[in-house]
Coordinates of C-alpha atoms in Angstrom, one line a residue:
Chain A
M1 CA -15.9 -22.3 -17.9
T2 CA -19.3 -20.6 -17.1
T3 CA -20.6 -17.2 -17.5
A4 CA -22.3 -16.2 -14.3
A5 CA -25.7 -15.0 -14.5
H6 CA -26.2 -11.4 -13.4
P7 CA -28.1 -11.5 -10.3
S8 CA -31.2 -9.2 -10.2
A9 CA -30.0 -7.1 -7.2
P10 CA -26.3 -7.0 -7.4
L11 CA -24.4 -6.0 -4.3
T12 CA -23.6 -2.4 -4.0
V13 CA -20.0 -1.2 -3.5
P14 CA -18.8 0.1 -1.1
A15 CA -20.5 -2.1 1.5
A16 CA -20.7 -1.4 5.1
R17 CA -18.5 -3.3 7.6
G18 CA -19.9 -5.3 10.2
G19 CA -19.4 -5.9 14.0
C20 CA -15.6 -5.8 14.0
P21 CA -14.2 -2.7 12.4
F22 CA -10.9 -4.6 11.5
D23 CA -12.9 -7.0 9.3
P24 CA -13.8 -6.4 5.7
P25 CA -17.4 -6.0 4.9
P26 CA -19.5 -9.2 5.7
A27 CA -21.0 -8.9 2.2
Y28 CA -17.7 -9.0 0.5
E29 CA -16.5 -12.0 2.6
Q30 CA -20.0 -13.9 1.8
A31 CA -19.5 -13.2 -1.9
R32 CA -15.8 -14.6 -1.8
D33 CA -17.1 -17.8 0.1
E34 CA -20.0 -18.2 -2.4
Q35 CA -18.4 -17.6 -6.0
A36 CA -15.2 -16.6 -7.5
L37 CA -16.5 -13.4 -9.2
S38 CA -19.5 -11.4 -8.2
R39 CA -21.5 -8.8 -10.1
V40 CA -21.6 -5.5 -8.1
Q41 CA -23.3 -2.1 -8.7
L42 CA -21.4 1.1 -8.3
W43 CA -22.3 4.6 -7.1
D44 CA -23.3 5.6 -10.7
G45 CA -25.5 2.6 -11.3
S46 CA -23.1 0.9 -13.5
T47 CA -21.9 -2.6 -12.8
C48 CA -18.6 -4.5 -12.7
W49 CA -17.0 -7.6 -11.4
M50 CA -15.7 -8.0 -7.9
V51 CA -12.7 -10.2 -7.4
T52 CA -12.4 -11.4 -3.8
R53 CA -10.2 -14.5 -3.6
H54 CA -6.2 -14.3 -3.0
A55 CA -5.3 -16.4 -6.2
D56 CA -8.0 -14.6 -8.4
I57 CA -6.7 -11.0 -7.3
R58 CA -3.1 -12.1 -7.9
S59 CA -3.9 -13.3 -11.4
V60 CA -5.9 -10.3 -12.4
L61 CA -3.4 -7.8 -11.0
R62 CA -0.5 -9.4 -12.8
D63 CA -2.3 -9.8 -16.1
Q64 CA -1.6 -7.2 -18.7
R65 CA -5.0 -8.0 -20.3
F66 CA -6.3 -6.0 -17.5
S67 CA -5.7 -2.4 -17.8
A68 CA -5.2 0.4 -15.2
D69 CA -5.9 3.1 -17.7
A70 CA -8.8 5.0 -16.3
S71 CA -9.5 6.6 -19.8
R72 CA -10.7 3.4 -21.2
P73 CA -14.4 2.7 -21.6
G74 CA -15.8 0.4 -18.7
F75 CA -13.1 1.4 -16.2
P76 CA -14.8 1.1 -12.8
F77 CA -14.7 4.3 -10.7
L78 CA -15.4 4.0 -6.8
S79 CA -17.0 7.4 -6.6
A80 CA -17.6 10.5 -8.5
G81 CA -14.6 12.0 -6.9
R82 CA -12.3 9.2 -8.0
R83 CA -13.4 9.7 -11.5
A84 CA -12.8 13.5 -11.1
L85 CA -9.3 12.9 -10.0
T86 CA -8.2 10.8 -12.8
T87 CA -9.5 13.1 -15.7
D88 CA -7.1 15.8 -15.1
L89 CA -3.4 14.6 -15.3
P90 CA -3.2 11.0 -14.9
T91 CA -0.3 9.6 -13.0
F92 CA 1.6 6.4 -13.8
I93 CA -0.7 4.2 -11.6
R94 CA -3.4 5.0 -14.2
M95 CA -1.1 4.0 -17.1
D96 CA -0.1 0.7 -18.6
D97 CA 3.4 -0.4 -19.8
P98 CA 5.4 0.9 -21.4
A99 CA 4.4 4.4 -20.4
H100 CA 4.0 3.2 -16.8
A101 CA 7.4 1.7 -16.6
R102 CA 9.2 4.6 -18.0
L103 CA 7.8 7.0 -15.5
R104 CA 8.0 4.5 -12.5
R105 CA 11.6 3.8 -13.3
M106 CA 12.5 7.3 -12.6
L107 CA 11.6 6.7 -8.9
T108 CA 12.6 3.0 -8.3
A109 CA 16.1 3.8 -7.2
D110 CA 14.8 6.2 -4.5
F111 CA 12.7 3.4 -2.9
M112 CA 14.9 0.4 -3.3
I113 CA 15.6 -1.8 -0.2
R114 CA 19.3 -0.7 0.5
K115 CA 18.6 3.0 0.1
V116 CA 15.5 2.9 2.4
A117 CA 17.3 0.7 5.0
A118 CA 19.9 3.5 5.2
M119 CA 17.2 5.9 6.3
R120 CA 16.5 4.0 9.3
P121 CA 18.4 6.2 11.8
A122 CA 16.6 9.3 10.2
V123 CA 13.1 7.8 10.6
Q124 CA 14.0 6.5 14.1
A125 CA 15.0 10.3 14.9
V126 CA 11.7 11.6 13.7
A127 CA 9.7 9.0 15.6
D128 CA 11.6 9.8 18.9
D129 CA 11.3 13.6 18.4
L130 CA 7.5 13.1 17.8
L131 CA 7.1 11.0 20.8
D132 CA 9.3 13.4 23.0
R133 CA 6.9 16.3 22.0
M134 CA 3.8 14.3 22.6
T135 CA 4.8 13.3 26.1
A136 CA 6.5 16.6 27.1
G137 CA 3.4 18.4 28.5
P138 CA 1.9 17.8 31.8
G139 CA -1.1 15.9 30.4
R140 CA -1.0 12.1 29.9
T141 CA -3.3 12.0 26.9
A142 CA -3.1 12.7 23.2
D143 CA -4.6 12.0 19.9
L144 CA -2.0 9.5 18.4
V145 CA -3.1 10.0 14.8
A146 CA -2.5 13.9 15.0
E147 CA 0.6 13.8 17.3
F148 CA 2.4 10.7 15.9
A149 CA 0.9 8.4 13.2
L150 CA 0.3 11.0 10.6
P151 CA 3.2 13.4 11.1
L152 CA 5.9 10.5 11.0
P153 CA 5.3 9.4 7.4
S154 CA 4.5 13.0 6.5
V155 CA 7.8 14.4 7.7
V156 CA 9.6 11.4 6.0
I157 CA 8.0 11.8 2.7
C158 CA 8.6 15.7 2.8
L159 CA 12.3 15.0 3.3
L160 CA 12.5 12.6 0.4
L161 CA 10.4 14.8 -2.1
G162 CA 11.8 18.2 -0.9
V163 CA 8.5 19.5 0.1
P164 CA 8.7 21.9 3.1
Y165 CA 6.9 20.3 6.0
A166 CA 5.9 23.7 7.3
E167 CA 3.1 23.5 4.6
H168 CA 1.7 20.3 6.1
A169 CA -1.6 21.7 7.3
F170 CA -2.3 22.7 3.5
F171 CA -1.3 19.6 1.7
Q172 CA -2.8 17.2 4.4
E173 CA -6.0 18.9 3.8
C174 CA -5.8 18.5 0.1
S175 CA -4.6 14.9 0.5
S176 CA -7.5 14.0 2.8
T177 CA -10.1 15.7 0.7
M178 CA -8.9 13.7 -2.4
L179 CA -9.2 10.5 -0.6
R180 CA -13.0 11.1 0.3
T181 CA -15.4 8.8 -1.5
D182 CA -18.3 10.9 -0.3
A183 CA -17.2 14.4 -1.4
P184 CA -18.6 16.2 -4.3
P185 CA -16.4 15.8 -7.4
E186 CA -15.8 19.6 -7.7
E187 CA -14.3 19.6 -4.1
V188 CA -12.2 16.6 -5.0
S189 CA -10.8 18.2 -8.2
G190 CA -10.3 21.5 -6.4
A191 CA -8.3 19.9 -3.7
Q192 CA -6.1 18.2 -6.4
K193 CA -5.7 21.4 -8.4
R194 CA -4.4 23.4 -5.3
L195 CA -2.0 20.7 -4.5
L196 CA -0.8 20.5 -8.1
D197 CA -0.4 24.3 -8.4
F198 CA 1.6 24.1 -5.0
L199 CA 3.9 21.3 -6.4
T200 CA 4.4 23.0 -9.8
G201 CA 5.6 26.2 -7.9
L202 CA 7.9 24.1 -5.8
A203 CA 9.3 22.3 -9.1
R204 CA 9.8 25.7 -10.7
A205 CA 11.7 27.0 -7.7
K206 CA 13.9 24.0 -7.6
R207 CA 14.9 24.7 -11.4
S208 CA 17.0 27.8 -10.0
A209 CA 17.8 26.3 -6.5
P210 CA 18.1 22.6 -6.6
D211 CA 18.5 20.6 -3.4
D212 CA 19.2 16.9 -2.5
D213 CA 15.7 15.6 -3.0
I214 CA 13.4 13.8 -5.5
I215 CA 11.8 16.8 -7.1
S216 CA 15.1 18.5 -7.6
R217 CA 16.5 15.3 -9.2
L218 CA 13.4 15.1 -11.6
V219 CA 13.9 18.6 -12.5
A220 CA 17.7 18.0 -13.3
Q221 CA 16.9 14.8 -15.3
G222 CA 15.0 17.1 -17.9
E223 CA 12.6 14.5 -19.1
L224 CA 9.5 15.8 -17.6
D225 CA 7.9 19.4 -17.4
D226 CA 7.0 21.0 -14.1
E227 CA 3.4 20.1 -14.3
E228 CA 4.5 16.4 -14.8
I229 CA 6.8 16.5 -12.0
A230 CA 4.0 18.0 -9.8
S231 CA 1.7 15.3 -10.9
M232 CA 4.3 12.6 -9.9
G233 CA 5.1 14.4 -6.6
R234 CA 1.3 14.6 -5.8
L235 CA 1.1 10.9 -6.2
L236 CA 4.0 10.3 -3.9
L237 CA 2.9 12.8 -1.3
V238 CA -0.7 11.5 -0.9
A239 CA 0.4 7.9 -1.0
G240 CA 3.2 8.4 1.4
H241 CA 0.9 10.1 3.9
E242 CA -2.4 8.2 4.5
T243 CA -1.2 4.7 4.1
T244 CA 1.4 4.3 6.8
A245 CA -0.4 6.7 9.1
N246 CA -3.4 4.6 9.2
M247 CA -1.6 1.4 9.3
T248 CA 0.3 2.7 12.4
S249 CA -2.8 4.0 14.2
L250 CA -4.8 0.8 13.5
S251 CA -1.8 -1.4 14.4
V252 CA -1.6 0.3 17.8
L253 CA -5.2 -0.2 18.3
A254 CA -5.2 -3.8 17.4
M255 CA -2.4 -4.1 20.0
L256 CA -4.4 -2.3 22.6
R257 CA -7.2 -5.0 21.9
E258 CA -5.0 -7.9 22.0
P259 CA -2.4 -7.6 24.8
A260 CA -0.8 -11.0 24.0
Q261 CA -0.1 -9.9 20.6
A262 CA 1.2 -6.5 21.8
E263 CA 3.5 -8.7 24.2
R264 CA 4.8 -10.7 20.9
L265 CA 5.5 -7.4 19.2
R266 CA 7.5 -6.1 22.3
Q267 CA 9.5 -9.4 22.2
A268 CA 10.0 -8.9 18.4
A269 CA 11.2 -5.5 18.8
R270 CA 13.7 -6.6 21.5
Q271 CA 15.1 -9.3 19.1
D272 CA 15.4 -6.6 16.5
A273 CA 17.4 -4.5 18.6
E274 CA 19.8 -7.3 19.3
G275 CA 20.3 -7.6 15.7
D276 CA 17.6 -10.4 14.6
G277 CA 14.7 -8.6 12.8
T278 CA 13.0 -11.7 11.5
A279 CA 10.3 -11.8 14.2
L280 CA 9.5 -8.0 13.7
D281 CA 9.4 -8.5 10.0
T282 CA 6.8 -11.2 10.4
A283 CA 4.8 -9.1 12.9
V284 CA 4.8 -6.2 10.3
E285 CA 3.7 -8.4 7.6
E286 CA 0.8 -9.8 9.5
L287 CA -0.5 -6.4 10.6
L288 CA -0.4 -5.4 6.8
R289 CA -2.5 -8.5 6.0
Y290 CA -4.8 -8.2 8.8
L291 CA -5.7 -4.6 8.5
T292 CA -5.3 -3.9 4.7
V293 CA -5.9 -0.1 4.7
V294 CA -6.3 0.0 0.9
H295 CA -9.9 -1.3 1.4
S296 CA -11.9 0.1 -1.4
G297 CA -10.8 -2.0 -4.2
L298 CA -8.2 -1.8 -7.0
S299 CA -9.8 -1.0 -10.4
R300 CA -9.0 -2.5 -13.6
V301 CA -10.7 -2.9 -17.1
A302 CA -10.4 -6.0 -19.3
V303 CA -9.0 -5.2 -22.8
E304 CA -9.6 -9.0 -24.0
D305 CA -11.9 -11.6 -22.9
V306 CA -10.3 -13.3 -20.0
E307 CA -11.3 -16.2 -17.8
V308 CA -10.9 -15.5 -14.0
G309 CA -11.6 -18.3 -11.6
G310 CA -13.8 -20.1 -14.1
T311 CA -15.8 -17.0 -15.1
L312 CA -15.5 -15.2 -18.4
V313 CA -14.7 -11.5 -18.1
R314 CA -15.4 -9.9 -21.3
A315 CA -13.3 -7.0 -23.1
G316 CA -14.6 -3.6 -21.7
E317 CA -16.0 -5.1 -18.5
G318 CA -14.6 -3.6 -15.2
V319 CA -13.1 -5.5 -12.2
L320 CA -12.5 -4.4 -8.7
C321 CA -9.9 -6.4 -6.7
M322 CA -11.0 -6.5 -2.9
L323 CA -7.6 -6.8 -1.2
G324 CA -9.1 -7.0 2.3
T325 CA -11.0 -10.2 1.3
G326 CA -8.0 -11.6 -0.5
N327 CA -6.0 -11.1 2.6
R328 CA -8.5 -13.1 4.8
D329 CA -9.0 -15.9 2.2
E330 CA -8.7 -19.1 4.1
A331 CA -7.3 -20.8 1.0
A332 CA -4.2 -18.6 1.4
F333 CA -4.2 -17.7 5.1
P334 CA -5.7 -20.5 7.4
D335 CA -7.5 -18.8 10.3
G336 CA -7.3 -15.6 8.2
D337 CA -9.5 -13.7 10.5
Q338 CA -7.2 -14.2 13.5
L339 CA -4.3 -11.8 14.1
D340 CA -1.1 -14.0 14.5
L341 CA 2.0 -12.0 14.6
E342 CA 4.0 -15.1 14.2
R343 CA 2.1 -16.3 11.1
P344 CA 4.3 -18.1 8.6
G345 CA 4.0 -16.9 5.1
A346 CA 2.2 -13.6 6.0
R347 CA 4.2 -11.8 3.4
R348 CA 2.2 -13.3 0.6
H349 CA -0.4 -10.7 1.6
L350 CA -1.8 -8.3 -1.1
A351 CA -1.9 -5.1 1.1
F352 CA 0.5 -3.4 -1.4
G353 CA -1.4 -4.7 -4.4
F354 CA 0.2 -7.0 -6.8
G355 CA 1.5 -6.9 -10.5
V356 CA 3.5 -4.1 -12.1
H357 CA 1.7 -1.4 -10.0
Q358 CA 2.6 -3.1 -6.7
C359 CA 3.3 -0.2 -4.2
L360 CA 6.5 1.5 -5.0
G361 CA 6.9 2.8 -1.5
Q362 CA 6.5 -0.5 0.3
P363 CA 10.2 -0.7 1.6
L364 CA 9.6 2.6 3.2
A365 CA 6.2 1.7 4.7
R366 CA 7.8 -1.4 6.2
L367 CA 10.7 0.6 7.8
E368 CA 8.3 3.2 9.1
L369 CA 6.1 0.5 10.7
R370 CA 9.3 -1.3 12.1
V371 CA 10.3 2.0 13.7
A372 CA 7.1 3.4 14.7
L373 CA 5.3 0.4 16.4
P374 CA 8.3 -0.6 18.8
A375 CA 8.8 3.1 19.5
V376 CA 5.3 3.5 20.6
L377 CA 5.1 0.5 22.7
D378 CA 8.6 1.1 24.3
R379 CA 8.0 4.6 25.2
L380 CA 4.4 4.2 26.6
P381 CA 4.2 0.8 28.2
G382 CA 1.0 1.7 30.0
L383 CA -0.7 2.9 26.8
R384 CA -4.7 2.5 26.8
L385 CA -7.5 3.9 25.0
A386 CA -8.8 7.3 26.4
V387 CA -12.3 6.8 25.1
P388 CA -14.6 3.9 24.8
F389 CA -13.9 1.6 21.9
E390 CA -17.4 2.2 20.4
D391 CA -16.6 5.9 20.2
L392 CA -13.7 5.6 17.8
R393 CA -14.5 7.0 14.4
F394 CA -13.3 4.8 11.6
R395 CA -12.5 6.0 8.1
H396 CA -15.3 4.1 6.3
E397 CA -15.8 7.0 3.7
M398 CA -12.1 7.2 2.8
A399 CA -10.2 5.3 0.0
V400 CA -7.7 4.4 2.8
Y401 CA -9.0 2.9 5.8
G402 CA -8.1 3.8 9.4
L403 CA -9.0 6.1 12.3
H404 CA -9.8 9.7 12.2
E405 CA -8.4 10.1 15.7
L406 CA -7.0 7.7 18.2
P407 CA -7.2 9.3 21.7
V408 CA -4.9 7.4 24.1
A409 CA -3.6 7.9 27.5
W410 CA -0.6 6.5 29.3
Chain B
M1 CA 18.1 -25.0 -9.7
R2 CA 18.8 -22.4 -12.2
V3 CA 17.4 -18.8 -11.9
N4 CA 16.8 -16.4 -14.6
V5 CA 15.7 -12.7 -14.3
D6 CA 14.0 -10.5 -16.9
Q7 CA 15.2 -6.9 -16.3
D8 CA 12.9 -5.4 -18.8
R9 CA 9.9 -6.9 -16.8
C10 CA 11.1 -5.9 -13.4
C11 CA 9.1 -3.1 -11.6
G12 CA 11.7 -2.7 -8.9
S13 CA 9.4 -3.7 -6.0
G14 CA 12.3 -5.2 -4.3
M15 CA 10.3 -8.2 -3.0
C16 CA 12.9 -10.7 -4.2
V17 CA 15.6 -8.9 -2.2
L18 CA 13.4 -9.1 0.9
T19 CA 12.6 -12.8 0.3
A20 CA 16.0 -14.2 -0.8
P21 CA 18.6 -11.5 0.0
G22 CA 21.7 -13.7 -1.1
V23 CA 20.4 -14.4 -4.4
F24 CA 18.9 -11.0 -5.7
D25 CA 19.9 -7.4 -5.4
Q26 CA 18.9 -4.2 -7.0
R27 CA 20.8 -1.9 -9.4
D28 CA 21.8 1.3 -7.7
T29 CA 20.9 3.5 -10.7
D30 CA 17.3 2.3 -11.0
G31 CA 16.5 -0.4 -8.4
I32 CA 16.1 -3.0 -11.2
V33 CA 16.6 -6.7 -10.2
V34 CA 20.2 -7.9 -10.3
L35 CA 20.9 -11.7 -10.0
L36 CA 23.7 -12.6 -7.5
A37 CA 23.7 -16.3 -8.0
E38 CA 22.3 -17.9 -11.1
R39 CA 22.8 -21.4 -9.3
P40 CA 21.8 -20.7 -5.7
P41 CA 22.9 -23.0 -2.9
E42 CA 20.2 -25.6 -1.9
D43 CA 19.5 -24.0 1.4
A44 CA 18.3 -20.9 -0.5
W45 CA 15.9 -22.7 -2.8
R46 CA 12.7 -22.4 -0.9
D47 CA 13.2 -18.7 -0.5
V48 CA 13.9 -18.4 -4.2
R49 CA 10.8 -20.2 -5.1
D50 CA 9.0 -17.8 -2.7
A51 CA 10.6 -14.9 -4.6
E52 CA 9.5 -16.3 -8.0
S53 CA 5.9 -16.7 -6.9
G54 CA 5.9 -13.4 -5.0
C55 CA 7.4 -11.4 -7.9
P56 CA 4.6 -8.9 -8.9
S57 CA 5.9 -8.6 -12.3
Q58 CA 6.8 -12.2 -13.1
A59 CA 10.3 -11.3 -13.7
I60 CA 12.0 -14.2 -12.0
E61 CA 12.0 -17.6 -13.6
V62 CA 13.3 -20.9 -11.8
T63 CA 14.0 -24.0 -13.6
E64 CA 14.9 -27.2 -11.9
E65 CA 18.0 -28.6 -13.6

């Protein structure tokens, strides 16, 4: 075991991406190929460890000696805004067990495989309806993000939570501000506060008029007060929005860039319609691996001295797990930089994180992608970019990577 | 092969159900893992080992006996 020397000029996080906007920043990839752990510098001048290899990320994220509690000294924040978000009312993603498990288990039944699978017709209906509207007018161009990729998961999570979709302009704006890593902390806190107030009001209203949704059920359970329910609802609403939306738009863009892969996806969708969804499952897992929208690193802090990949991380030191480089690690995924929709073992990706905090909504995300991608390819066989590729605006400054807009023509 | 699950450790991710659906299920009330086959048939062994290594909370233990 060695204790790595601290380089004189550590790598700064977040780093810029390189030529291919689908690939992780070259600086992270270089760090991964050179050494297991690297010292990196954060926005406030503090330093922490960056974990970039698949096996090391898995070992950190499932090790309870690494805490997700942001109130612990040494916890690495990715921006001033991220720090501001966690100081108010922490959600269970910023707690350790047993507090984390207690709260998470109030929601696990809603996202279990069987229940989510039963939502397929409803999700399909939402997707079909959005594409009907998008293609109804005389024009043959649209922004696929605004017209399809974002509203699809938004309508679905609103249905589940019991949030009126009519308010979507308001909460999407809050959600988007909260995910900006370049926004002033007051702005980020303000957006969170407005969203929490809105959801607290909703929880209060459901006390007198309950419905068949998650917020009503949490109210009826009687274990949480309205503010705590709002906090949980905020987490689900934000997490349910931006992740699938960006996976959908980036996946469609990847298909437009690689027509052979698009053809594979179409074939997988045909097999799925005939009752064999295996190929479509594999394709979706590969897109999750290749694109890894949660690109800014998962934060943990060591509560004891722990050795990771031969390096000693001392108690009180922060670590950032870079899911994107882990998902391109050649040791786990040969030819990892290639998109291969038939890749065996693609499901071992880390796009949903790992450990007890692994994404609760992953069955829903998978279902939405399995419905959304075939729907787009099927309805719009002549789909193409409406602007030059170079003009697309990627979400470098957001905690969830993706596209601000995806102008398409058909 | 013998499979053991620890319901206290389970975080309800459902990865095991996705990986080895004949061997694992989730409890309706809280999505926590339910073991369907303590001694799964040989043709499921590979998936069960994948489910063990893919379980985010290390709630699945496989012993060869």
